[in-house]
Tab-separated table of C-alpha atoms in Angstrom:
chain	number	residue	atom	x	y	z
A	1	MET	CA	137.939	132.877	148.784
A	2	LYS	CA	134.081	133.085	149.467
A	3	VAL	CA	132.874	133.769	152.996
A	4	ASP	CA	129.795	134.350	154.504
A	5	ILE	CA	127.915	137.925	154.762
A	6	GLU	CA	128.403	138.305	158.360
A	7	LYS	CA	131.916	137.079	158.104
A	8	SER	CA	132.637	139.580	155.167
A	9	GLU	CA	130.642	142.439	156.729
A	10	PHE	CA	133.236	141.996	159.649
A	11	LEU	CA	136.243	141.652	157.529
A	12	ASP	CA	135.297	144.770	155.884
A	13	GLU	CA	134.648	146.761	159.211
A	14	MET	CA	138.137	145.467	160.471
A	15	ILE	CA	140.228	146.557	157.208
A	16	GLU	CA	138.425	149.941	157.418
A	17	GLN	CA	139.370	150.064	161.036
A	18	TRP	CA	143.019	149.383	160.388
A	19	GLN	CA	142.980	151.782	157.550
A	20	ASN	CA	142.350	154.707	160.073
A	21	ASP	CA	144.342	153.535	162.829
A	22	GLY	CA	147.381	153.512	160.147
A	23	LEU	CA	148.174	150.102	160.421
A	24	ILE	CA	147.578	149.832	156.486
A	25	ASN	CA	147.386	151.814	153.162
A	26	GLU	CA	144.600	151.878	150.872
A	27	ASP	CA	146.007	149.965	148.597
A	28	THR	CA	146.897	147.087	150.991
A	29	GLY	CA	142.936	147.554	152.209
A	30	ILE	CA	141.859	147.230	148.494
A	31	LYS	CA	143.691	143.967	147.923
A	32	LEU	CA	142.442	142.662	151.067
A	33	ARG	CA	139.080	143.347	150.291
A	34	GLN	CA	139.364	141.847	146.705
A	35	SER	CA	140.968	138.459	148.202
A	36	TYR	CA	137.407	137.404	149.511
A	37	GLU	CA	133.769	137.520	148.244
A	38	ALA	CA	130.401	137.387	150.228
A	39	LYS	CA	128.453	134.486	149.387
A	40	ASN	CA	125.185	135.041	148.166
A	41	PHE	CA	123.203	132.053	149.740
A	42	ASP	CA	125.019	129.698	152.583
A	43	TRP	CA	124.172	126.574	150.717
A	44	LEU	CA	126.089	124.222	153.088
A	45	ARG	CA	124.266	125.768	155.899
A	46	LEU	CA	120.859	125.039	154.067
A	47	ALA	CA	121.907	121.418	153.349
A	48	GLN	CA	122.860	121.039	157.400
A	49	TYR	CA	119.426	122.313	158.350
A	50	ALA	CA	117.559	120.215	155.611
A	51	PHE	CA	119.353	117.240	157.000
A	52	TRP	CA	118.667	117.994	160.104
A	53	VAL	CA	114.819	118.491	160.100
A	54	ALA	CA	114.888	115.091	157.851
A	55	LEU	CA	116.578	113.492	160.353
A	56	ALA	CA	114.328	114.597	163.155
A	57	CYS	CA	111.398	114.242	160.978
A	58	GLY	CA	112.592	110.468	160.603
A	59	PHE	CA	112.991	110.114	164.382
A	60	ILE	CA	109.440	111.187	165.185
A	61	ALA	CA	108.260	108.847	162.486
A	62	LEU	CA	110.384	105.988	164.242
A	63	GLY	CA	109.089	106.848	167.341
A	64	SER	CA	105.701	107.153	166.649
A	65	LEU	CA	105.962	103.590	165.163
A	66	LEU	CA	107.442	102.033	168.190
A	67	ILE	CA	104.744	103.486	170.832
A	68	ASP	CA	101.607	103.843	168.522
A	69	ASN	CA	99.926	100.279	169.480
A	70	SER	CA	97.259	101.438	166.778
A	71	ILE	CA	99.655	101.970	163.677
A	72	LEU	CA	101.547	98.348	165.260
A	73	ASN	CA	98.327	96.764	164.792
A	74	TYR	CA	97.303	98.146	161.345
A	75	LEU	CA	101.104	96.817	160.407
A	76	LYS	CA	100.195	93.152	161.709
A	77	ARG	CA	96.705	92.989	160.239
A	78	VAL	CA	98.265	94.644	156.511
A	79	TYR	CA	101.496	92.453	156.609
A	80	ASN	CA	101.016	90.092	159.450
A	81	THR	CA	105.240	90.345	159.654
A	82	PRO	CA	106.483	89.135	162.943
A	83	ASN	CA	108.454	90.894	165.113
A	84	ILE	CA	111.782	88.934	164.409
A	85	VAL	CA	111.357	89.441	160.762
A	86	ILE	CA	111.176	93.204	161.064
A	87	ALA	CA	114.002	93.154	163.373
A	88	LEU	CA	115.886	91.088	160.801
A	89	VAL	CA	114.937	93.503	158.273
A	90	SER	CA	115.860	96.493	160.225
A	91	ALA	CA	118.792	94.994	161.014
A	92	GLY	CA	120.228	94.032	157.950
A	93	ILE	CA	119.120	97.492	156.427
A	94	ALA	CA	121.091	99.220	158.994
A	95	GLY	CA	123.911	97.620	158.513
A	96	TRP	CA	124.125	98.127	154.532
A	97	LEU	CA	123.979	101.751	155.658
A	98	TYR	CA	126.563	101.982	157.984
A	99	ILE	CA	128.877	100.377	154.907
A	100	LEU	CA	127.390	102.743	152.820
A	101	GLY	CA	127.821	105.814	154.822
A	102	PHE	CA	131.512	105.118	155.683
A	103	ARG	CA	132.557	104.312	152.124
A	104	ARG	CA	131.036	107.424	151.138
A	105	LYS	CA	132.748	109.203	153.638
A	106	LYS	CA	136.247	108.057	152.245
A	107	LYS	CA	135.048	108.403	148.463
A	108	LEU	CA	132.874	111.745	148.866
A	109	HIS	CA	134.231	112.947	151.737
A	110	ASN	CA	133.506	116.609	151.058
A	111	LEU	CA	129.134	115.412	151.663
A	112	ARG	CA	129.555	115.666	155.014
A	113	PHE	CA	125.949	116.179	156.026
A	114	SER	CA	124.712	113.425	153.653
A	115	ASN	CA	127.094	110.858	155.012
A	116	GLU	CA	126.371	111.750	158.458
A	117	ALA	CA	122.391	111.610	157.561
A	118	ILE	CA	123.050	108.083	156.098
A	119	VAL	CA	125.064	106.721	159.153
A	120	PHE	CA	122.597	108.481	161.681
A	121	SER	CA	119.495	106.583	159.200
A	122	ALA	CA	121.623	103.337	160.259
A	123	ILE	CA	121.535	104.474	164.112
A	124	LEU	CA	117.698	104.892	164.138
A	125	LEU	CA	117.206	101.413	162.312
A	126	THR	CA	119.556	99.656	164.842
A	127	ALA	CA	117.439	101.065	167.377
A	128	ASN	CA	114.439	99.475	165.770
A	129	ALA	CA	116.093	96.227	165.285
A	130	ILE	CA	116.805	95.891	168.888
A	131	ALA	CA	113.553	97.077	169.943
A	132	TYR	CA	111.339	94.523	167.897
A	133	PHE	CA	114.379	92.084	168.792
A	134	GLY	CA	113.063	92.555	172.469
A	135	LYS	CA	109.498	92.236	171.348
A	136	SER	CA	110.116	88.918	169.797
A	137	LEU	CA	111.656	87.439	173.026
A	138	ASP	CA	109.191	89.464	175.171
A	139	ASN	CA	108.318	86.854	178.390
A	140	GLY	CA	106.157	89.492	180.482
A	141	SER	CA	108.898	90.162	182.964
A	142	GLY	CA	109.105	94.060	182.069
A	143	ASN	CA	112.890	93.796	181.981
A	144	PHE	CA	114.127	95.512	179.220
A	145	THR	CA	116.916	97.214	180.542
A	146	ILE	CA	118.851	94.436	178.661
A	147	LEU	CA	117.890	95.653	175.356
A	148	ILE	CA	119.423	98.936	176.184
A	149	LEU	CA	122.523	97.247	177.728
A	150	ILE	CA	122.718	95.467	174.179
A	151	SER	CA	122.500	98.689	172.583
A	152	VAL	CA	125.329	99.944	174.459
A	153	PHE	CA	127.746	97.403	173.230
A	154	ILE	CA	126.627	97.392	169.437
A	155	TYR	CA	126.829	101.546	169.472
A	156	GLY	CA	130.190	101.275	171.207
A	157	GLY	CA	131.498	98.436	169.158
A	158	LEU	CA	130.266	100.027	165.782
A	159	GLY	CA	131.544	103.419	166.916
A	160	TYR	CA	134.843	101.954	168.111
A	161	PHE	CA	135.099	99.933	164.633
A	162	PHE	CA	134.168	102.962	162.487
A	163	ASN	CA	135.969	105.510	164.399
A	164	SER	CA	132.505	107.502	164.382
A	165	LYS	CA	131.715	109.913	167.410
A	166	LEU	CA	128.536	110.281	166.201
A	167	ILE	CA	127.866	106.674	167.026
A	168	TRP	CA	130.063	106.623	170.057
A	169	ILE	CA	127.529	109.996	171.068
A	170	PHE	CA	124.560	107.445	171.027
A	171	ALA	CA	126.378	105.096	173.025
A	172	LEU	CA	126.958	107.078	175.793
A	173	ILE	CA	123.026	108.142	175.593
A	174	SER	CA	122.175	104.597	175.408
A	175	LEU	CA	124.274	103.881	178.711
A	176	GLY	CA	122.746	106.709	180.339
A	177	ALA	CA	119.467	105.077	179.281
A	178	TRP	CA	120.398	101.586	180.697
A	179	PHE	CA	121.886	103.149	184.019
A	180	GLY	CA	118.512	104.847	184.572
A	181	THR	CA	116.108	102.033	183.941
A	182	GLU	CA	118.602	99.391	185.541
A	183	THR	CA	118.539	101.299	188.934
A	184	GLY	CA	114.755	101.901	188.376
A	185	TYR	CA	114.348	98.099	187.955
A	186	LEU	CA	116.778	97.083	190.687
A	187	SER	CA	114.524	99.418	192.866
A	188	ARG	CA	111.362	98.173	191.553
A	189	TRP	CA	110.643	101.357	190.564
A	190	ASN	CA	110.682	103.095	193.559
A	191	TYR	CA	112.057	106.515	194.003
A	192	TYR	CA	115.140	105.541	195.735
A	193	PHE	CA	118.042	103.516	194.812
A	194	LEU	CA	120.619	103.434	197.442
A	195	GLY	CA	118.990	106.247	198.906
A	196	MET	CA	119.516	108.123	195.938
A	197	ASN	CA	116.952	109.715	193.654
A	198	TYR	CA	117.206	109.999	190.152
A	199	PRO	CA	118.978	113.588	190.227
A	200	LEU	CA	121.846	112.433	192.786
A	201	ARG	CA	122.354	108.821	190.697
A	202	PHE	CA	123.277	110.799	187.829
A	203	VAL	CA	125.550	113.026	189.256
A	204	VAL	CA	127.241	109.794	190.464
A	205	PHE	CA	126.939	108.508	186.928
A	206	GLY	CA	128.544	111.972	185.163
A	207	ALA	CA	131.458	112.186	187.754
A	208	VAL	CA	132.716	108.276	186.610
A	209	LEU	CA	131.894	108.970	183.040
A	210	THR	CA	133.957	112.174	183.172
A	211	ALA	CA	136.658	110.235	185.382
A	212	ALA	CA	136.478	107.046	182.846
A	213	SER	CA	136.967	109.511	180.027
A	214	PHE	CA	140.553	110.539	181.244
A	215	ILE	CA	141.412	107.023	181.479
A	216	MET	CA	140.607	107.072	177.727
A	217	LYS	CA	142.706	109.868	177.095
A	218	ALA	CA	145.516	107.834	178.215
A	219	LEU	CA	145.329	104.782	176.025
A	220	PRO	CA	146.097	105.194	172.844
A	221	LYS	CA	143.097	102.836	171.267
A	222	THR	CA	140.428	105.232	172.859
A	223	ARG	CA	142.032	108.659	172.864
A	224	GLN	CA	139.929	109.556	169.974
A	225	PHE	CA	136.817	109.444	171.860
A	226	PHE	CA	138.291	110.987	175.022
A	227	GLN	CA	136.453	114.461	173.999
A	228	VAL	CA	133.338	113.450	173.296
A	229	THR	CA	133.227	111.441	176.220
A	230	TYR	CA	134.357	113.953	178.191
A	231	ILE	CA	131.683	116.274	177.303
A	232	ALA	CA	128.782	113.657	177.796
A	233	GLY	CA	130.358	113.000	181.172
A	234	MET	CA	130.113	116.557	181.987
A	235	VAL	CA	126.566	116.999	180.355
A	236	TYR	CA	125.241	114.318	182.748
A	237	LEU	CA	127.164	115.791	185.766
A	238	PHE	CA	125.946	119.261	185.632
A	239	ILE	CA	122.373	119.001	184.307
A	240	SER	CA	122.064	116.484	187.237
A	241	LEU	CA	123.684	118.811	189.635
A	242	TRP	CA	121.454	121.551	188.573
A	243	ALA	CA	118.021	119.212	188.932
A	244	LEU	CA	119.458	118.423	192.258
A	245	SER	CA	119.930	121.916	193.399
A	246	VAL	CA	116.060	122.569	192.329
A	247	PHE	CA	114.476	119.201	193.897
A	248	GLY	CA	117.094	117.729	196.371
A	249	ASN	CA	116.980	113.984	197.121
A	250	PHE	CA	113.151	114.001	197.667
A	251	ALA	CA	111.587	110.809	196.299
A	252	SER	CA	108.569	112.724	194.874
A	253	LEU	CA	107.123	115.821	193.864
A	254	GLU	CA	104.452	115.835	196.868
A	255	LYS	CA	106.825	115.794	199.400
A	256	TRP	CA	109.377	118.690	197.477
A	257	TYR	CA	106.056	120.489	197.544
A	258	ALA	CA	105.822	120.323	201.291
A	259	VAL	CA	109.342	122.228	202.024
A	260	ARG	CA	110.373	125.624	201.813
A	261	GLN	CA	113.036	126.010	198.736
A	262	LEU	CA	115.328	127.521	201.069
A	263	SER	CA	115.735	124.396	202.707
A	264	LEU	CA	117.437	123.108	199.600
A	265	PHE	CA	120.243	125.532	199.784
A	266	TYR	CA	122.818	123.082	200.828
A	267	TRP	CA	122.385	121.405	197.431
A	268	ALA	CA	122.653	124.961	195.711
A	269	LEU	CA	125.847	125.083	197.380
A	270	ILE	CA	127.313	121.881	196.017
A	271	SER	CA	126.429	122.681	192.775
A	272	ALA	CA	128.116	126.062	192.721
A	273	ALA	CA	131.045	124.377	194.634
A	274	VAL	CA	131.433	122.103	191.526
A	275	CYS	CA	130.854	124.869	189.231
A	276	VAL	CA	133.505	126.751	190.794
A	277	ALA	CA	136.046	124.367	191.140
A	278	SER	CA	135.292	122.983	187.326
A	279	THR	CA	135.909	126.946	186.164
A	280	LEU	CA	139.104	127.041	188.531
A	281	PHE	CA	140.540	123.560	186.930
A	282	GLY	CA	139.599	124.854	183.053
A	283	LEU	CA	141.532	128.352	183.769
A	284	LYS	CA	144.692	126.749	185.483
A	285	TYR	CA	145.000	123.724	183.276
A	286	ARG	CA	143.675	125.744	179.972
A	287	ASP	CA	140.499	123.304	179.880
A	288	ASP	CA	138.049	125.220	177.524
A	289	VAL	CA	135.372	122.444	178.640
A	290	ALA	CA	135.843	122.614	182.347
A	291	ARG	CA	135.772	126.633	181.949
A	292	GLU	CA	133.316	126.691	179.955
A	293	PHE	CA	130.637	124.096	181.735
A	294	GLY	CA	131.777	125.760	184.992
A	295	ILE	CA	130.482	129.211	184.171
A	296	THR	CA	127.669	128.699	182.171
A	297	PHE	CA	126.261	126.252	184.734
A	298	LEU	CA	127.565	128.615	188.006
A	299	PHE	CA	125.055	131.392	186.219
A	300	ILE	CA	122.418	129.085	185.492
A	301	ASN	CA	122.426	128.018	189.071
A	302	LEU	CA	122.707	131.928	190.372
A	303	TYR	CA	119.564	132.740	188.091
A	304	THR	CA	117.928	129.718	189.160
A	305	ARG	CA	118.246	130.603	192.642
A	306	TYR	CA	117.096	134.280	192.124
A	307	PHE	CA	113.824	133.134	190.411
A	308	GLU	CA	113.555	130.341	193.549
A	309	TYR	CA	114.221	133.045	196.300
A	310	PHE	CA	112.709	136.400	194.680
A	311	TRP	CA	109.699	135.492	192.203
A	312	ASP	CA	106.950	135.525	195.163
A	313	SER	CA	108.315	138.016	197.525
A	314	TRP	CA	109.468	140.921	194.883
A	315	HIS	CA	107.325	143.003	192.572
A	316	LYS	CA	107.436	141.886	189.025
A	317	ALA	CA	108.640	145.564	187.976
A	318	LEU	CA	111.277	145.203	190.704
A	319	PHE	CA	112.208	141.630	189.483
A	320	PHE	CA	112.689	142.315	185.753
A	321	SER	CA	114.647	145.136	186.494
A	322	VAL	CA	116.923	143.562	188.586
A	323	LEU	CA	116.926	140.917	185.925
A	324	ALA	CA	117.569	143.288	182.886
A	325	ALA	CA	120.064	145.203	184.726
A	326	SER	CA	122.258	141.896	185.346
A	327	PHE	CA	122.132	140.849	181.949
A	328	TRP	CA	122.992	144.427	180.338
A	329	LEU	CA	126.132	143.867	182.882
A	330	ILE	CA	126.819	140.473	181.664
A	331	GLY	CA	126.745	141.720	178.025
A	332	ARG	CA	128.758	144.861	178.625
A	333	LYS	CA	131.493	142.890	180.232
A	334	ALA	CA	131.272	139.996	177.770
A	335	GLU	CA	131.600	143.013	175.024
A	336	LYS	CA	134.858	144.270	177.014
A	337	ILE	CA	136.321	140.655	177.063
A	338	TRP	CA	135.832	140.125	173.169
A	339	ASN	CA	137.364	143.072	172.032
A	340	VAL	CA	140.317	142.557	174.375
A	341	GLU	CA	140.648	138.709	173.254
A	342	PHE	CA	140.109	140.176	169.465
A	343	LEU	CA	142.939	142.607	169.652
A	344	LYS	CA	145.345	140.328	171.169
């Protein structure tokens, strides 16, 4: 069996430790060492990173094409292609890539990253098709939220039909984008919607999405999307809570600058309380997602408060000394916990 170099070194150390502790004899140690072999180079990881870079470059290229008027005008002059034609061509290629990608998943399931790259390319072309379809129907109203809502249903339907969590993730991203733009449009792009600024709105959105994920878990037809929906809801919820603890429910940066950060302490308490509740829930019901989100964002909140309250008042030497000591203590505690967990 071939393993990564780091894993090989780790196994060597553990086998040597077991021999020193008398748990295994020398012959057993030799047999264990001969049962695995260190890889000279991790080609799978290289493939993964290469596809990530390729997809990122493709995403940047597509975004540049959509927002750069000079490029669009140049393409119009050269090709004189109507928006609806671009939309139809993009949709056709996207459909072909969806079929190709999922056929390859069945026949060439070992080529995981290249298959996902094909599906991801289809997702980008779907977005391109929706965008150009919207441009072809644009009447100057500025209400483009319907296009984002259409993308939610398209991605959601495709994700459900192909049983693809990757496509489902984009449906959830589109859903969040639709919620933000729709509430902005309904409030005529004012800062408040029903008395809530954007962070507070997305706290509600994240909480609703998280609750909806548990409903999906109870339904056999949507159970396979529970985990990804649950994590997405928690991401929306906890990032929004953190932003709310920093900016409060203020409408603009000018108003936020005019108040002392200490006056927003109650938002920080609410955020910390949710983190603690999530951690306790995760510990009680063995929910790793809830526990890790709670602990992670509790630390993020604590360090955010530390920077807010002491950056200006403390000497920088003292500030960073305390910061270094806190991280050292966390590292020591994490090391002890890891050793205990490993020896179980």
